[in-house]
PDB file of C-alpha atoms in Angstrom:
ATOM      1  CA  MET P 671      -0.175  -0.223  -0.123  1.00 60.00           C
ATOM      2  CA  ALA P 672       1.588   3.433  -0.176  1.00 60.00           C
ATOM      3  CA  LYS P 673       2.538   5.602   2.172  1.00 83.00           C
ATOM      4  CA  ARG P 674       0.082   7.505   2.745  1.00 90.00           C
ATOM      5  CA  LEU P 675      -3.390   7.470   1.892  1.00 92.00           C
ATOM      6  CA  ILE P 676      -5.830  10.434   1.812  1.00 95.00           C
ATOM      7  CA  LEU P 677      -9.520   9.597   2.558  1.00 96.00           C
ATOM      8  CA  LEU P 678     -11.309  12.377   0.797  1.00 97.00           C
ATOM      9  CA  ARG P 679     -15.582  12.057   0.406  1.00 97.00           C
ATOM     10  CA  HIS P 680     -17.354  13.867  -2.596  1.00 97.00           C
ATOM     11  CA  ALA P 681     -17.959  17.521  -1.680  1.00 96.00           C
ATOM     12  CA  LYS P 682     -21.599  18.235  -0.675  1.00 96.00           C
ATOM     13  CA  SER P 683     -24.227  17.330  -3.182  1.00 96.00           C
ATOM     14  CA  SER P 684     -27.775  18.254  -4.058  1.00 96.00           C
ATOM     15  CA  TRP P 685     -30.766  17.076  -3.204  1.00 94.00           C
ATOM     16  CA  ALA P 686     -32.783  19.802  -5.288  1.00 93.00           C
ATOM     17  CA  ASP P 687     -33.962  17.078  -7.568  1.00 94.00           C
ATOM     18  CA  ARG P 688     -35.639  14.042  -5.302  1.00 92.00           C
ATOM     19  CA  THR P 689     -36.654  12.452  -8.413  1.00 94.00           C
ATOM     20  CA  GLN P 690     -32.657  11.581  -9.575  1.00 94.00           C
ATOM     21  CA  SER P 691     -31.348   8.434  -8.988  1.00 97.00           C
ATOM     22  CA  ASP P 692     -28.131   8.810  -6.343  1.00 96.00           C
ATOM     23  CA  PHE P 693     -25.520   7.762  -8.409  1.00 97.00           C
ATOM     24  CA  ASP P 694     -26.278  10.863 -10.742  1.00 97.00           C
ATOM     25  CA  ARG P 695     -26.501  13.777  -7.836  1.00 97.00           C
ATOM     26  CA  PRO P 696     -24.086  16.334  -8.643  1.00 98.00           C
ATOM     27  CA  LEU P 697     -22.733  18.770  -6.396  1.00 98.00           C
ATOM     28  CA  ASN P 698     -24.623  21.685  -4.621  1.00 97.00           C
ATOM     29  CA  ASP P 699     -22.984  24.936  -4.893  1.00 97.00           C
ATOM     30  CA  ARG P 700     -21.118  24.614  -1.465  1.00 97.00           C
ATOM     31  CA  GLY P 701     -20.071  21.942  -2.710  1.00 97.00           C
ATOM     32  CA  ARG P 702     -18.492  23.244  -5.656  1.00 97.00           C
ATOM     33  CA  ARG P 703     -17.133  26.648  -3.109  1.00 96.00           C
ATOM     34  CA  ASP P 704     -16.245  23.895  -0.724  1.00 96.00           C
ATOM     35  CA  ALA P 705     -13.869  21.094  -3.109  1.00 96.00           C
ATOM     36  CA  PRO P 706     -11.033  23.628  -4.635  1.00 96.00           C
ATOM     37  CA  ALA P 707     -10.734  24.770  -0.801  1.00 96.00           C
ATOM     38  CA  MET P 708     -10.447  20.804  -0.007  1.00 96.00           C
ATOM     39  CA  GLY P 709      -7.473  21.776  -3.106  1.00 96.00           C
ATOM     40  CA  ARG P 710      -5.472  24.960  -1.891  1.00 97.00           C
ATOM     41  CA  PHE P 711      -5.570  22.929   1.552  1.00 97.00           C
ATOM     42  CA  ILE P 712      -3.700  19.335  -0.363  1.00 97.00           C
ATOM     43  CA  ILE P 713      -1.153  21.932  -1.976  1.00 97.00           C
ATOM     44  CA  ASP P 714      -0.453  24.149   1.134  1.00 97.00           C
ATOM     45  CA  ASN P 715      -0.566  21.089   3.356  1.00 96.00           C
ATOM     46  CA  ALA P 716       2.761  18.559   0.478  1.00 96.00           C
ATOM     47  CA  LEU P 717      -0.336  16.530   0.376  1.00 96.00           C
ATOM     48  CA  ALA P 718      -0.716  15.942  -3.601  1.00 96.00           C
ATOM     49  CA  PRO P 719      -1.716  12.289  -4.033  1.00 96.00           C
ATOM     50  CA  GLU P 720       0.556  10.018  -7.198  1.00 95.00           C
ATOM     51  CA  ILE P 721      -3.188   8.145  -7.737  1.00 95.00           C
ATOM     52  CA  ILE P 722      -7.176   8.767  -7.451  1.00 96.00           C
ATOM     53  CA  PHE P 723      -9.500   6.006  -6.634  1.00 96.00           C
ATOM     54  CA  CYS P 724     -12.767   7.398  -7.822  1.00 97.00           C
ATOM     55  CA  SER P 725     -16.014   6.138  -7.141  1.00 97.00           C
ATOM     56  CA  PRO P 726     -17.796   7.092 -11.279  1.00 98.00           C
ATOM     57  CA  SER P 727     -21.030   8.620  -9.790  1.00 98.00           C
ATOM     58  CA  LYS P 728     -21.900  12.507 -10.593  1.00 98.00           C
ATOM     59  CA  ARG P 729     -20.875  14.106  -7.562  1.00 98.00           C
ATOM     60  CA  THR P 730     -16.906  12.244  -6.675  1.00 98.00           C
ATOM     61  CA  LEU P 731     -16.021  12.791 -10.914  1.00 98.00           C
ATOM     62  CA  GLU P 732     -17.358  16.689  -9.729  1.00 98.00           C
ATOM     63  CA  THR P 733     -15.557  16.809  -7.214  1.00 98.00           C
ATOM     64  CA  LEU P 734     -12.227  15.109  -8.542  1.00 98.00           C
ATOM     65  CA  ALA P 735     -12.605  17.830 -11.684  1.00 98.00           C
ATOM     66  CA  LEU P 736     -12.360  21.093  -8.851  1.00 97.00           C
ATOM     67  CA  LEU P 737      -9.497  19.374  -7.153  1.00 96.00           C
ATOM     68  CA  GLN P 738      -7.656  18.710 -10.183  1.00 96.00           C
ATOM     69  CA  GLU P 739      -8.219  22.208 -10.524  1.00 95.00           C
ATOM     70  CA  THR P 740      -6.180  23.337  -8.246  1.00 94.00           C
ATOM     71  CA  ILE P 741      -3.785  20.467  -7.212  1.00 96.00           C
ATOM     72  CA  GLY P 742      -2.992  19.832 -10.941  1.00 95.00           C
ATOM     73  CA  ASP P 743      -3.796  16.587 -13.097  1.00 94.00           C
ATOM     74  CA  ASP P 744      -0.484  14.820 -12.536  1.00 95.00           C
ATOM     75  CA  ALA P 745      -1.492  12.029 -10.225  1.00 96.00           C
ATOM     76  CA  HIS P 746      -2.418   8.699 -12.159  1.00 95.00           C
ATOM     77  CA  VAL P 747      -6.330   8.580 -12.247  1.00 97.00           C
ATOM     78  CA  GLU P 748      -8.197   5.251 -11.734  1.00 95.00           C
ATOM     79  CA  PHE P 749     -12.214   4.733 -11.568  1.00 95.00           C
ATOM     80  CA  ALA P 750     -13.336   2.280 -10.186  1.00 91.00           C
ATOM     81  CA  ASP P 751     -16.991   0.815  -9.975  1.00 93.00           C
ATOM     82  CA  GLY P 752     -16.691  -0.646  -6.312  1.00 93.00           C
ATOM     83  CA  LEU P 753     -15.557   2.547  -5.155  1.00 95.00           C
ATOM     84  CA  TYR P 754     -19.760   4.106  -5.050  1.00 96.00           C
ATOM     85  CA  LEU P 755     -20.822   3.240  -1.909  1.00 94.00           C
ATOM     86  CA  ALA P 756     -18.034   0.450  -0.900  1.00 97.00           C
ATOM     87  CA  GLU P 757     -17.495  -0.714   2.456  1.00 97.00           C
ATOM     88  CA  ALA P 758     -14.782   0.031   4.079  1.00 96.00           C
ATOM     89  CA  LYS P 759     -13.366  -3.694   3.710  1.00 95.00           C
ATOM     90  CA  THR P 760     -13.205  -2.431   0.159  1.00 95.00           C
ATOM     91  CA  LEU P 761     -12.454   0.075  -0.097  1.00 95.00           C
ATOM     92  CA  LEU P 762      -8.686  -1.038   1.764  1.00 91.00           C
ATOM     93  CA  LYS P 763      -8.139  -3.211  -1.042  1.00 91.00           C
ATOM     94  CA  ILE P 764      -7.901  -1.013  -3.691  1.00 89.00           C
ATOM     95  CA  ALA P 765      -5.932   0.978  -2.023  1.00 85.00           C
ATOM     96  CA  GLN P 766      -3.837  -2.416  -0.903  1.00 86.00           C
ATOM     97  CA  ASN P 767      -4.366  -3.337  -4.591  1.00 83.00           C
ATOM     98  CA  ALA P 768      -1.936   0.526  -5.885  1.00 78.00           C
ATOM     99  CA  GLY P 769       1.217  -1.417  -4.817  1.00 71.00           C
ATOM    100  CA  SER P 770       3.963   0.296  -2.813  1.00 77.00           C
ATOM    101  CA  GLN P 771       5.326   2.109  -6.365  1.00 85.00           C
ATOM    102  CA  TYR P 772       3.150   5.008  -4.964  1.00 89.00           C
ATOM    103  CA  ALA P 773       4.254   6.858  -2.170  1.00 90.00           C
ATOM    104  CA  SER P 774       0.373   8.229  -1.936  1.00 92.00           C
ATOM    105  CA  ALA P 775      -3.365   7.776  -3.010  1.00 94.00           C
ATOM    106  CA  MET P 776      -6.237   9.293  -2.483  1.00 96.00           C
ATOM    107  CA  ILE P 777      -9.528   7.482  -2.466  1.00 97.00           C
ATOM    108  CA  ILE P 778     -12.093  10.278  -3.717  1.00 98.00           C
ATOM    109  CA  ALA P 779     -15.718   8.179  -2.663  1.00 97.00           C
ATOM    110  CA  HIS P 780     -18.204   7.998   0.258  1.00 97.00           C
ATOM    111  CA  ASN P 781     -20.161   7.873   3.946  1.00 96.00           C
ATOM    112  CA  PRO P 782     -20.647   5.646   5.280  1.00 97.00           C
ATOM    113  CA  GLY P 783     -17.550   3.101   4.105  1.00 97.00           C
ATOM    114  CA  LEU P 784     -14.678   5.950   4.209  1.00 97.00           C
ATOM    115  CA  GLU P 785     -16.300   6.802   7.050  1.00 96.00           C
ATOM    116  CA  MET P 786     -16.062   3.757   8.557  1.00 96.00           C
ATOM    117  CA  LEU P 787     -12.135   2.762   7.380  1.00 95.00           C
ATOM    118  CA  ALA P 788     -10.828   5.562   8.153  1.00 95.00           C
ATOM    119  CA  LEU P 789     -12.069   4.912  11.827  1.00 94.00           C
ATOM    120  CA  LYS P 790     -11.080   1.245  11.375  1.00 91.00           C
ATOM    121  CA  LEU P 791      -7.695   2.450  10.016  1.00 89.00           C
ATOM    122  CA  ALA P 792      -7.165   4.712  13.533  1.00 89.00           C
ATOM    123  CA  ASP P 793      -8.171   2.598  15.602  1.00 84.00           C
ATOM    124  CA  ALA P 794      -5.857  -0.275  14.227  1.00 70.00           C
ATOM    125  CA  GLY P 795      -2.375   1.840  13.207  1.00 64.00           C
ATOM    126  CA  THR P 796      -1.164   1.098  10.499  1.00 52.00           C
ATOM    127  CA  SER P 797       0.612  -1.951  11.769  1.00 53.00           C
ATOM    128  CA  ASP P 798      -2.462  -4.120  11.412  1.00 51.00           C
ATOM    129  CA  ALA P 799      -3.454  -2.859   8.260  1.00 50.00           C
ATOM    130  CA  ASP P 800      -3.537  -5.554   6.935  1.00 54.00           C
ATOM    131  CA  ALA P 801      -5.639  -7.492   9.072  1.00 50.00           C
ATOM    132  CA  LEU P 802      -8.665  -5.348   8.014  1.00 51.00           C
ATOM    133  CA  ALA P 803      -8.642  -6.442   4.621  1.00 50.00           C
ATOM    134  CA  ARG P 804     -10.464  -9.537   6.072  1.00 50.00           C
TER     135      ARG P 804
END
């Protein structure tokens, strides 16, 4: 697994159209404003990832595009259907499959899976991360 793993939940999404499928929900105004701010945080703290794994939902794709306006598009990007509403275990396996050739990786996906993974990693510590994937 990469030495640094950044977990990023998509920016705030819109519920304006209640007939729209969850997968197709876009960002709302707040989300479109906050995603570039997160990009600035990443740049200011030298956290730009080498690889980004992104869910293919509309709101994650929009988050990625706005993030790239700030951090650039140097990172290799992989889209994985399995990231849409993925459980923590699935997210960790995707990160582990990045291999050691990347010093830093980012996952742009959804809660509750991202939150659960963050809690499990924080609780287990990095030495036990492999056990979480089982």
